[in-house]
Coordinates of C-alpha atoms and ligand atoms in Angstrom, one line a residue:
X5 CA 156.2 216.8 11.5
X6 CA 153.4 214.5 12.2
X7 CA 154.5 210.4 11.5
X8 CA 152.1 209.3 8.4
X9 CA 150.8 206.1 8.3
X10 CA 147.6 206.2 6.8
X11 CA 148.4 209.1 4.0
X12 CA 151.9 208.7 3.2
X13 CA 151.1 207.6 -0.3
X14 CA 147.8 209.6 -0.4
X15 CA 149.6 212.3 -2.9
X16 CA 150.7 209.1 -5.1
X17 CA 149.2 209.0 -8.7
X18 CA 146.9 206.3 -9.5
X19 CA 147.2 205.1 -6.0
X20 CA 143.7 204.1 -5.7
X21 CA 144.3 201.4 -8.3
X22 CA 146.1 197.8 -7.3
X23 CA 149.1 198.2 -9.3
X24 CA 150.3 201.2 -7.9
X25 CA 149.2 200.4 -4.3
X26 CA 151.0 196.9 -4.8
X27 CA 154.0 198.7 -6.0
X28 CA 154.1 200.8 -2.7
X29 CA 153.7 197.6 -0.3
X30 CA 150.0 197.3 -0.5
X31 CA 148.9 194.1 0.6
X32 CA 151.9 192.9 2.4
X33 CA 150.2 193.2 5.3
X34 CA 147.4 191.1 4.4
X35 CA 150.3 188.4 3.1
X36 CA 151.8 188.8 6.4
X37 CA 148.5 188.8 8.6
X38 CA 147.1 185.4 6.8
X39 CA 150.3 183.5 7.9
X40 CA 149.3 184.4 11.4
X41 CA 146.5 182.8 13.8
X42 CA 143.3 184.7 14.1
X43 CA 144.2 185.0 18.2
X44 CA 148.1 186.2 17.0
X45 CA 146.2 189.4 14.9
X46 CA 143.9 190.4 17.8
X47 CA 147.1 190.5 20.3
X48 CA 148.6 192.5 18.0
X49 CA 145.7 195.0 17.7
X50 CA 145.1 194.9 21.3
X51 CA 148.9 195.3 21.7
X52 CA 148.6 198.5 19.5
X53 CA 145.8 200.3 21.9
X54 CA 143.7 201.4 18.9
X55 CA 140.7 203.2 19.5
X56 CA 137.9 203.1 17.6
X57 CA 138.2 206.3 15.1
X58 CA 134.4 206.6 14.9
X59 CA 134.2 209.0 17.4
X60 CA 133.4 206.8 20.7
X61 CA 137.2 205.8 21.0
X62 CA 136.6 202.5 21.7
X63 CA 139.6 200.1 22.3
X64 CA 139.3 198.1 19.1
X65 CA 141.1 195.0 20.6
X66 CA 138.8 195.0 23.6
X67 CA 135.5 195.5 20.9
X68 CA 136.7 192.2 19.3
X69 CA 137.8 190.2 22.1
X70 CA 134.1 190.3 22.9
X71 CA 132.9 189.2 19.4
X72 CA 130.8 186.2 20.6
X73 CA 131.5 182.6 18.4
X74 CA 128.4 180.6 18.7
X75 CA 129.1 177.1 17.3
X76 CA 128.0 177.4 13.6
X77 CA 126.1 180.8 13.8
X78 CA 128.5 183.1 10.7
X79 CA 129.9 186.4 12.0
X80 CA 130.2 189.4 10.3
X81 CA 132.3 192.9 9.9
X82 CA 130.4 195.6 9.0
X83 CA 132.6 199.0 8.2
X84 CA 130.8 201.9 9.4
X85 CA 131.6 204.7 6.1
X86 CA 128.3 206.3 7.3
X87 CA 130.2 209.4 7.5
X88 CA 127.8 212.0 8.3
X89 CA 128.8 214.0 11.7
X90 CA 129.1 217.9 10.7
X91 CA 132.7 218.7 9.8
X92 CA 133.9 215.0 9.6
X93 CA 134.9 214.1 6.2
X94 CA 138.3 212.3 6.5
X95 CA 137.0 208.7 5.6
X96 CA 135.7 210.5 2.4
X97 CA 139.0 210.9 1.9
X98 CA 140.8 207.9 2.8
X99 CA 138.0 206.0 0.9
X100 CA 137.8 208.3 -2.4
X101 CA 142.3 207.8 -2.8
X102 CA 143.0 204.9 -0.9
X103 CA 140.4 202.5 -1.7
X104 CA 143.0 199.2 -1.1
X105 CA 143.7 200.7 2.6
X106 CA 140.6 199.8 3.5
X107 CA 139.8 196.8 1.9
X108 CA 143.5 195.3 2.7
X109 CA 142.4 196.4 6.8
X110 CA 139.5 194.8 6.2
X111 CA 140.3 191.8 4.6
X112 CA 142.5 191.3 7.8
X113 CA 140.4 192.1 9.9
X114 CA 137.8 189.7 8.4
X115 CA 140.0 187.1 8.8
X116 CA 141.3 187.7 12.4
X117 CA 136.8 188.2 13.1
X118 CA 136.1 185.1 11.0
X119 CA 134.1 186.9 8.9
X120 CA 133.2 185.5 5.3
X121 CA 131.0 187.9 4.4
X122 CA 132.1 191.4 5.2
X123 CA 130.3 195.0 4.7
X124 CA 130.5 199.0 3.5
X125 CA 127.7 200.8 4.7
X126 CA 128.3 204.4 3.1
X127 CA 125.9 207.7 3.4
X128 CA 124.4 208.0 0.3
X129 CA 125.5 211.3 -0.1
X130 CA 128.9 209.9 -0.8
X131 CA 127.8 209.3 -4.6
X132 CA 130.6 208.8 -6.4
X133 CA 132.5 206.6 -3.8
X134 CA 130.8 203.4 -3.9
X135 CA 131.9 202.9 -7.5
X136 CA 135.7 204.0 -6.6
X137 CA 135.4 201.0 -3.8
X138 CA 133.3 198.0 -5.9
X139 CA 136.1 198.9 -8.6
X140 CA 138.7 198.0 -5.8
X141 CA 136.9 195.0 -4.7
X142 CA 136.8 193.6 -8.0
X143 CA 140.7 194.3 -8.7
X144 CA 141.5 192.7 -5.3
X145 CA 139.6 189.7 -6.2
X146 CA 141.0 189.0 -9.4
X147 CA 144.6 189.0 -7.7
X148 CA 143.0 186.3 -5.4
X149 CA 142.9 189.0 -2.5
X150 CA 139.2 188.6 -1.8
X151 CA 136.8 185.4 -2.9
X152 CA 137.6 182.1 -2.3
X153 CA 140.9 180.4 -1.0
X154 CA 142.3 183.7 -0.5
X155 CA 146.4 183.4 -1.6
X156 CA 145.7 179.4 -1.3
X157 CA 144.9 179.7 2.8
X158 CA 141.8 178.6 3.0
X159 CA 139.8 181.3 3.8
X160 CA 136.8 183.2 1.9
X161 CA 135.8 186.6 2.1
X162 CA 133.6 188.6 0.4
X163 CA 132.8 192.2 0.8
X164 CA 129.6 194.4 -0.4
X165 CA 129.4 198.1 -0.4
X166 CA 125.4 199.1 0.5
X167 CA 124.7 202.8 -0.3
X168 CA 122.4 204.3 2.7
X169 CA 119.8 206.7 1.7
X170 CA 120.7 210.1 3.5
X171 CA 120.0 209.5 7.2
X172 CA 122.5 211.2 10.0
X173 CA 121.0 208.6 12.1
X174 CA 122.0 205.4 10.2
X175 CA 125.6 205.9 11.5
X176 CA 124.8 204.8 14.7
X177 CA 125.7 201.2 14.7
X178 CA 122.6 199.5 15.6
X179 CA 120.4 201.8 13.5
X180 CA 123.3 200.9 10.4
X181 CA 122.3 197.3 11.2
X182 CA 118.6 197.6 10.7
X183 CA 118.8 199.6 7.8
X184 CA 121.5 197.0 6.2
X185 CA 118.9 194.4 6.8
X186 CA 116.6 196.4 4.9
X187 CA 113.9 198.2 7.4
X188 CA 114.1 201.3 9.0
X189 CA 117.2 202.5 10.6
X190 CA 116.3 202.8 14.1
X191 CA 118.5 202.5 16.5
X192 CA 118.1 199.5 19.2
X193 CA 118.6 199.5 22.8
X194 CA 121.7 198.1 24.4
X195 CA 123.0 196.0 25.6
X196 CA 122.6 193.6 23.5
X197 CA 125.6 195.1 21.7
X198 CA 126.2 194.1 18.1
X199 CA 129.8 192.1 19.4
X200 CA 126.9 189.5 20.2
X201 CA 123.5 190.3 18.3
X202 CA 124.1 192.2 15.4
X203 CA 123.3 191.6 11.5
X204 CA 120.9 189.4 11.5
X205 CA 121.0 188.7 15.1
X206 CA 124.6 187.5 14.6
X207 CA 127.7 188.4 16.4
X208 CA 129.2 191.4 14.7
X209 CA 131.8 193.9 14.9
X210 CA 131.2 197.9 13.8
X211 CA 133.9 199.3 13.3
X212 CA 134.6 202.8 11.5
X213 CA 136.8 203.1 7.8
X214 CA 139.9 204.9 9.8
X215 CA 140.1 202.1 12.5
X216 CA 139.5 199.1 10.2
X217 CA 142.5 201.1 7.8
X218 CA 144.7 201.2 10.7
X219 CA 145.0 197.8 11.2
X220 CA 147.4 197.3 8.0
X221 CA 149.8 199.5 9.2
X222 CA 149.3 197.9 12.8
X223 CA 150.4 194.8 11.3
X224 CA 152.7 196.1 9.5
X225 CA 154.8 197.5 11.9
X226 CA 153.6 195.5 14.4
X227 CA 151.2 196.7 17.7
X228 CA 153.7 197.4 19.7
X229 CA 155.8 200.1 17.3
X230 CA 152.2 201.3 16.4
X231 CA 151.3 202.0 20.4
X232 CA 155.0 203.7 20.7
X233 CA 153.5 206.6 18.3
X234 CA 151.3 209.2 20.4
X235 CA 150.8 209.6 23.9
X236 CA 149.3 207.5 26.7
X237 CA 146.0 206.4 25.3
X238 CA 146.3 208.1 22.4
X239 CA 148.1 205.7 20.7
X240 CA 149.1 205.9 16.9
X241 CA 148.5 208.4 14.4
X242 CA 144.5 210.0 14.3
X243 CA 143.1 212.1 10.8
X244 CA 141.4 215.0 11.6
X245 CA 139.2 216.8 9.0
X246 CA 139.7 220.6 9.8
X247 CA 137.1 223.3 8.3
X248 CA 135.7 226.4 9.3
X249 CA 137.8 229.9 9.5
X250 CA 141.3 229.1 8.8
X251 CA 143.4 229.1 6.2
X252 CA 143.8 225.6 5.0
X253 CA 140.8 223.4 5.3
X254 CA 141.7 219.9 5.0
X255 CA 142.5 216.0 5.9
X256 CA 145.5 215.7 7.9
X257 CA 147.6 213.1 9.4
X258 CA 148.7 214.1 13.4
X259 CA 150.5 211.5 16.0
X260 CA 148.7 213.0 18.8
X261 CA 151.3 214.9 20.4
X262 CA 151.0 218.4 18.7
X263 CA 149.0 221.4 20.7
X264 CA 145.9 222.8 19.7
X265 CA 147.7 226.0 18.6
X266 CA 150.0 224.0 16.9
X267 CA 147.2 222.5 14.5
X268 CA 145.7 225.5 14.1
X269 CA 148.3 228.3 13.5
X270 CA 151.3 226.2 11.7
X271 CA 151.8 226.3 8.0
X272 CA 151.9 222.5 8.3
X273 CA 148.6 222.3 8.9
X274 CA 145.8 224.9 9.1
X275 CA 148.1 227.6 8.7
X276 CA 145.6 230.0 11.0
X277 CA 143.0 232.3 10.6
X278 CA 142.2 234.3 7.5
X279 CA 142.4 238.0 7.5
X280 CA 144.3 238.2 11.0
X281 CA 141.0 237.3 12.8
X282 CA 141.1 236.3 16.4
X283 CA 139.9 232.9 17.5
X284 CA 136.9 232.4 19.3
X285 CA 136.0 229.0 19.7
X286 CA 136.3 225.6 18.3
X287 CA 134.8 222.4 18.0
X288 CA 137.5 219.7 17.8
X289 CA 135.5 216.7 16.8
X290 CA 132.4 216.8 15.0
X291 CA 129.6 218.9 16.1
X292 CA 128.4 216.4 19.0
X293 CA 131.2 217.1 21.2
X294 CA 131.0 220.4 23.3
X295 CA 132.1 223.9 21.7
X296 CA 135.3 225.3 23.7
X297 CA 136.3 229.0 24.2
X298 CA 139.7 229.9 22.7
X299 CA 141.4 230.4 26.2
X300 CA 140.4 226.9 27.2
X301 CA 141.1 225.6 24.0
X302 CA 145.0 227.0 23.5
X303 CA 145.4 226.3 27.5
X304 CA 143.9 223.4 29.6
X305 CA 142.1 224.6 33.3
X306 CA 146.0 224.4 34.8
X307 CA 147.8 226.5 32.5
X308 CA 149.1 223.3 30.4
X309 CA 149.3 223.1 26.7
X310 CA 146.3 221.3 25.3
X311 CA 147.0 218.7 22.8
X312 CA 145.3 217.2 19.9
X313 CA 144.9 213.9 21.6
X314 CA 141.7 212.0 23.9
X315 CA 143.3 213.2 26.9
X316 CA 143.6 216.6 26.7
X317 CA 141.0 217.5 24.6
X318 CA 138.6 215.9 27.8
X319 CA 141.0 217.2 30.3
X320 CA 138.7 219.3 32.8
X321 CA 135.4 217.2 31.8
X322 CA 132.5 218.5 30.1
X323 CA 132.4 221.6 32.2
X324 CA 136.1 222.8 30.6
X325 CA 137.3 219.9 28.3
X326 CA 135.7 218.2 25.1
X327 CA 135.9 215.4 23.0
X328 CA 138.4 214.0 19.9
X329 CA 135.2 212.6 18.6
X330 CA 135.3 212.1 15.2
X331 CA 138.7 214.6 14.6
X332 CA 136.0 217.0 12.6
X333 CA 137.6 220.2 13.9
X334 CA 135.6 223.2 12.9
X335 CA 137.3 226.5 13.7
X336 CA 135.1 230.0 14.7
X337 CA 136.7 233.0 14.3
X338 CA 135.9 236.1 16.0
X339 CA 133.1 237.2 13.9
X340 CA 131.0 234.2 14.6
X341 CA 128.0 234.1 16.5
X342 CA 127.5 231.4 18.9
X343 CA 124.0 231.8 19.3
X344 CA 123.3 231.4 15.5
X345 CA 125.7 228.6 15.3
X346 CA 123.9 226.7 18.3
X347 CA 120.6 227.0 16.7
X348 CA 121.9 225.5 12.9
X349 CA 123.4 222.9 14.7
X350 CA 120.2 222.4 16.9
X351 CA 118.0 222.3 13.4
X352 CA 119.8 219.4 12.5
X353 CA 120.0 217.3 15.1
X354 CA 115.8 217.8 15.3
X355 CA 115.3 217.0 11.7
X356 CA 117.7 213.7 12.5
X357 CA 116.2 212.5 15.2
X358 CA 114.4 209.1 14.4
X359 CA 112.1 209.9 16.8
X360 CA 111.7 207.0 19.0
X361 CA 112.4 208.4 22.4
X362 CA 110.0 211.6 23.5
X363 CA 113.2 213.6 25.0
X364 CA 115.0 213.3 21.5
X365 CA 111.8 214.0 19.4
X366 CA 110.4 217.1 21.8
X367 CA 113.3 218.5 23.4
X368 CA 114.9 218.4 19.9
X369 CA 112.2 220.2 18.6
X370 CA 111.9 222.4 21.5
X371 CA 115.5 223.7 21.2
X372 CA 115.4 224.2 18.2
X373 CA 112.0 226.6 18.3
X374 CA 113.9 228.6 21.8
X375 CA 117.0 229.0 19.9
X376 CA 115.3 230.9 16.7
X377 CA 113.2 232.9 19.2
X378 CA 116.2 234.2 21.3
X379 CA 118.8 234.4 17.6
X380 CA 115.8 236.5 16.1
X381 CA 116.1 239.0 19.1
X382 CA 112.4 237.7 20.4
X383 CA 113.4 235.6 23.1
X384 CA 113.5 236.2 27.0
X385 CA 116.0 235.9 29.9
X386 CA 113.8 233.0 30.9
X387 CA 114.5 231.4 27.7
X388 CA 117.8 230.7 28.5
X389 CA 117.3 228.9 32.0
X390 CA 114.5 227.2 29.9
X391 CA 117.1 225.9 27.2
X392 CA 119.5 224.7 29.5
X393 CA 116.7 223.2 31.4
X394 CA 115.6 221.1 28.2
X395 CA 119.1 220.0 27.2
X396 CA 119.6 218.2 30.8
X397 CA 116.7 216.4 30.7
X398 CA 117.7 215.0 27.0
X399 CA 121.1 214.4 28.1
X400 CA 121.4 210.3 29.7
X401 CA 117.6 209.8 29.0
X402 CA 117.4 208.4 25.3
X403 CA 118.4 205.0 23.0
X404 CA 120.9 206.5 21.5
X405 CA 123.7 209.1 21.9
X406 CA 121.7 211.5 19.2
X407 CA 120.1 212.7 22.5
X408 CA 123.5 213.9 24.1
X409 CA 124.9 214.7 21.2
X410 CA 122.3 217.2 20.5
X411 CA 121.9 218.3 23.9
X412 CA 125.7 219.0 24.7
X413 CA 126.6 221.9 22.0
X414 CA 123.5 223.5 23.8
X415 CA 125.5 223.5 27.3
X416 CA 128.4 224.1 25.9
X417 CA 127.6 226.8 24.2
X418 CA 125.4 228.3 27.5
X419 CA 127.9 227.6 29.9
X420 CA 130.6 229.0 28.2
X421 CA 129.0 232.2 26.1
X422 CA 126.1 232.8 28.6
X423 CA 126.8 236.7 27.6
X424 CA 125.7 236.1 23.9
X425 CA 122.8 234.8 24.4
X426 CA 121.9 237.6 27.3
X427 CA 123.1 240.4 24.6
X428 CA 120.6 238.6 21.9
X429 CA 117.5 239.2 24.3
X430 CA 119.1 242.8 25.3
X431 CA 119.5 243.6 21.8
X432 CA 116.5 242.9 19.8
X433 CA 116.5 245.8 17.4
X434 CA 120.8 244.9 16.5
X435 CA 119.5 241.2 16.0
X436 CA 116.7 242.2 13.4
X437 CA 118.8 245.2 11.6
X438 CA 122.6 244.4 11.8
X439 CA 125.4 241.8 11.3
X440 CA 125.2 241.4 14.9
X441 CA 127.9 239.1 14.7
X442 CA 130.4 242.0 14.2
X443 CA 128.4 244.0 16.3
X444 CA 129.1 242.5 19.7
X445 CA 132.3 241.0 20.1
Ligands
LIG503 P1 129.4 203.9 22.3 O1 130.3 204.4 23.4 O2 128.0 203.5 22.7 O3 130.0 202.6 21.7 C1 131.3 202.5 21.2 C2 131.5 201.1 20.6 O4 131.9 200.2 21.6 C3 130.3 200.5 19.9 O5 130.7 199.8 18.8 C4 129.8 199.5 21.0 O6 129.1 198.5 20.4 C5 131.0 199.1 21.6 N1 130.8 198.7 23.0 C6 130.7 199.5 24.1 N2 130.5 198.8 25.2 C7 130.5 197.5 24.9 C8 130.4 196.3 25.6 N3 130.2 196.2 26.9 N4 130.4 195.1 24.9 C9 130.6 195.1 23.5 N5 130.8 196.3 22.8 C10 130.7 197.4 23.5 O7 129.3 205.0 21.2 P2 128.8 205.0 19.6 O8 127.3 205.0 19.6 O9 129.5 203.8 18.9 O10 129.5 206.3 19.1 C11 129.1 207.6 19.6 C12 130.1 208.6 19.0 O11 130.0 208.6 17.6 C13 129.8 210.0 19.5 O12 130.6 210.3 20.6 C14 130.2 210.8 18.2 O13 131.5 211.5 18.4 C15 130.4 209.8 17.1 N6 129.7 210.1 15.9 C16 130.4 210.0 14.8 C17 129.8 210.3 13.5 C18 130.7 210.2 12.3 O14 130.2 210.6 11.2 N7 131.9 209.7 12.3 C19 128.5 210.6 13.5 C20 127.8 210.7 14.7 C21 128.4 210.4 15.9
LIG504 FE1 116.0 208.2 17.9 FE2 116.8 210.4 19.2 FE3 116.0 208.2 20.6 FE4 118.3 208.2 19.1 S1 117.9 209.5 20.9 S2 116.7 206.6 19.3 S3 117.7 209.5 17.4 S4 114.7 209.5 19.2

């Protein structure tokens, strides 16, 4: 059984209001954190080897130790709830039923970051949220949580949801910033990076809901007990938002030390595949990261265990390993097709792309048209080298990561299923007439 320190009192009714929360120990962290220095919170976080839950895995200590502090220029946090990666939905969660979690981490957090005027930025699909959180806000401030002279210390801290109006691309930090200062969310080059030009040209951290949530029990507990959860780098606990074919879709809790098969086949969590289906593949977190075949998922290259944790899930590199990402774990059965998987995933990632950078915009594009052709039982052999050709010269060569993230499912998927897509330009006639899903494996 996985530690829980994020949703232990997730199943609590009317835990998303302050009563409640307060009668569960909400908010002693924050009473604890403002009786410390700024410079004592920040060794504590650095102590607890956080990374940043975003998908990047960032160490959050390091990110804020190079928050810049011009004499007189204000600094800001700005939380990242632009939750929009495919199969990522667990700060829905912690956002929609524990409200205070986020806004008690960030009110610390604001304080250790010297931040007076702190911000939500939330995909605007997420409708119904930003009216769960501004109720929050308000309750916190009229128990003298948020606003001025927070709890008689001295400090002020406000905190403003802003609703963002549908773009995958506006949860890349830089592009958040410019579309929180009201233009167009594209994303900017770095360096600079937003720890010293961000809102407004001011030094700013990013940081997403789960990590700025984990600070309160990082506090709580302190860094140290935090960084004795897990497993090397993968300290602490890490929510993971599991979808696809199994049995029990969901937002669970893990410490980082269970296996892959573990996750998948135990009752605790997604208590396996439906109908006694084999696995096929998986995508452990979000669709950026590469696609791995069930025997390199269950196993790493040497024959060890693989483990739900940065580590492992990377162990072998891009050519056998993957990412933790964003802990959206999206689970393929054996009936899936891979090629028709690769294409919906490369449809999205073209009608994202902002556009900016011509290997994003075309190659996008480009994939996109190759994958149909080939799915549709019209494509060539050629098409393939041609594919994985396009993907490579995407991959390193953009602004942003939306290039390599829509260029890695591609080689993942190529380099690891290679046969499906030959069978798809073999098998024209099954493509057009049959459930060729079933048909071939
Ligand atoms: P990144 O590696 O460029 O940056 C990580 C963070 O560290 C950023 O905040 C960056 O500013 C900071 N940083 C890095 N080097 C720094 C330096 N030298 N000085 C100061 N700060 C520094 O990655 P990213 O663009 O933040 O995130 C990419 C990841 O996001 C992808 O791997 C993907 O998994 C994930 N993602 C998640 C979602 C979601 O919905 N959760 C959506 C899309 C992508
Ligand atoms: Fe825009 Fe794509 Fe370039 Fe990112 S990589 S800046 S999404 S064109």
């Amino acid at each position: 059984m996985s530690k829980k320190l994020l949703l232990k009192d997730a199943h609590i009714e009317g835990i998303r209001y302050l009563e409640t929360y307060r009668k569960q120990g909400g908010y002693t962290a924050a009473e604890k954190a403002l009786k410390m220095t700024p410079d004592e919170i920040l060794e504590e976080v650095k102590a607890s080897g956080l990374r940043g839950r975003g998908g990047a895995g960032f160490p959050t200590g390091m990110k804020w130790s190079f928050l810049a502090k011009p004499e007189g220029v204000p600094r800001h946090l700005v939380v990242n709830a632009d939750e929009s990666e495919p199969g990522t939905f667990k700060d829905r969660y912690l956002m929609e039923f524990l409200p205070h979690l986020l806004i008690e981490g960030m009110l610390i957090s604001s304080y250790c970051l010297g931040s007076n005027v702190s911000y939500i930025y939330i995909r605007g699909e997420y409708s119904w949220i930003p009216d769960i959180l501004e109720e929050a806000i308000e309750e916190a401030k009229a128990a003298g949580y948020l606003g001025k002279n927070i709890l008689g210390t001295g400090f002020d801290c406000e905190i403003y949801v802003q609703r963002g109006g549908g773009a995958y691309i506006c949860g890349e930090e830089t592009a958040l910033l410019e579309s929180l200062e009201g233009k167009r969310g594209n994303p900017r080059l770095k360096p600079p990076f937003p720890a010293v030009k961000g809102l407004w040209e001011r030094p700013t951290v990013v940081n997403n809901v789960e990590s700025i949530a984990a600070i309160v029990p990082i506090i709580d507990i302190t860094g140290a007990e935090y960084a004795k959860i897990g497993v090397g780098k993968s300290t602490g606990t890490k929510l993971i938002s599991a979808c696809g074919n199994i049995n029990k879709p969901g937002v669970y809790e893990i410490d980082m030390t269970i296996t892959v098969e573990e996750f998948i086949y135990s009752d605790e969590y997604c208590g396996g595949i439906p109908n006694g289906k084999k696995l096929k593949a998986c995508i452990p977190g979000g669709s950026s990261v590469p696609i791995v075949p069930a025997n390199l998922l269950l196993k790493t290259v040497n024959g060890e265990p693989r483990y739900m944790n940065y580590e492992s899930l990377a162990d072998g590199g891009f050519a056998t390993g993957t990412m933790m990402g964003s802990g959206g774990f999206i689970v393929l059965d054996e009936d899936q097709c891979i090629v028709e998987h690769t294409m919906t995933l490369a449809r999205f990632y073209h009608h994202e792309s902002c556009g900016q950078c011509t290997p994003c915009r075309e190659g996008t594009g480009w994939m996109h048209k190759i994958l149909k052709k080939i799915e549709k039982g019209e494509g060539k052999m050629e098409d393939i080298d041609l594919l994985w050709d396009i993907q490579r010269k995407i991959e390193g060569n953009t602004i942003c990561p939306l290039g390599d993230a829509a260029a890695w499912p591609v080689a993942a998927a190529i380099r690891h299923f290679r046969d499906e897509f030959e069978w798809h330009v073999k098998n024209p006639e099954l493509c057009q007439t049959q459930n060729y899903g079933l048909a071939h494996y």
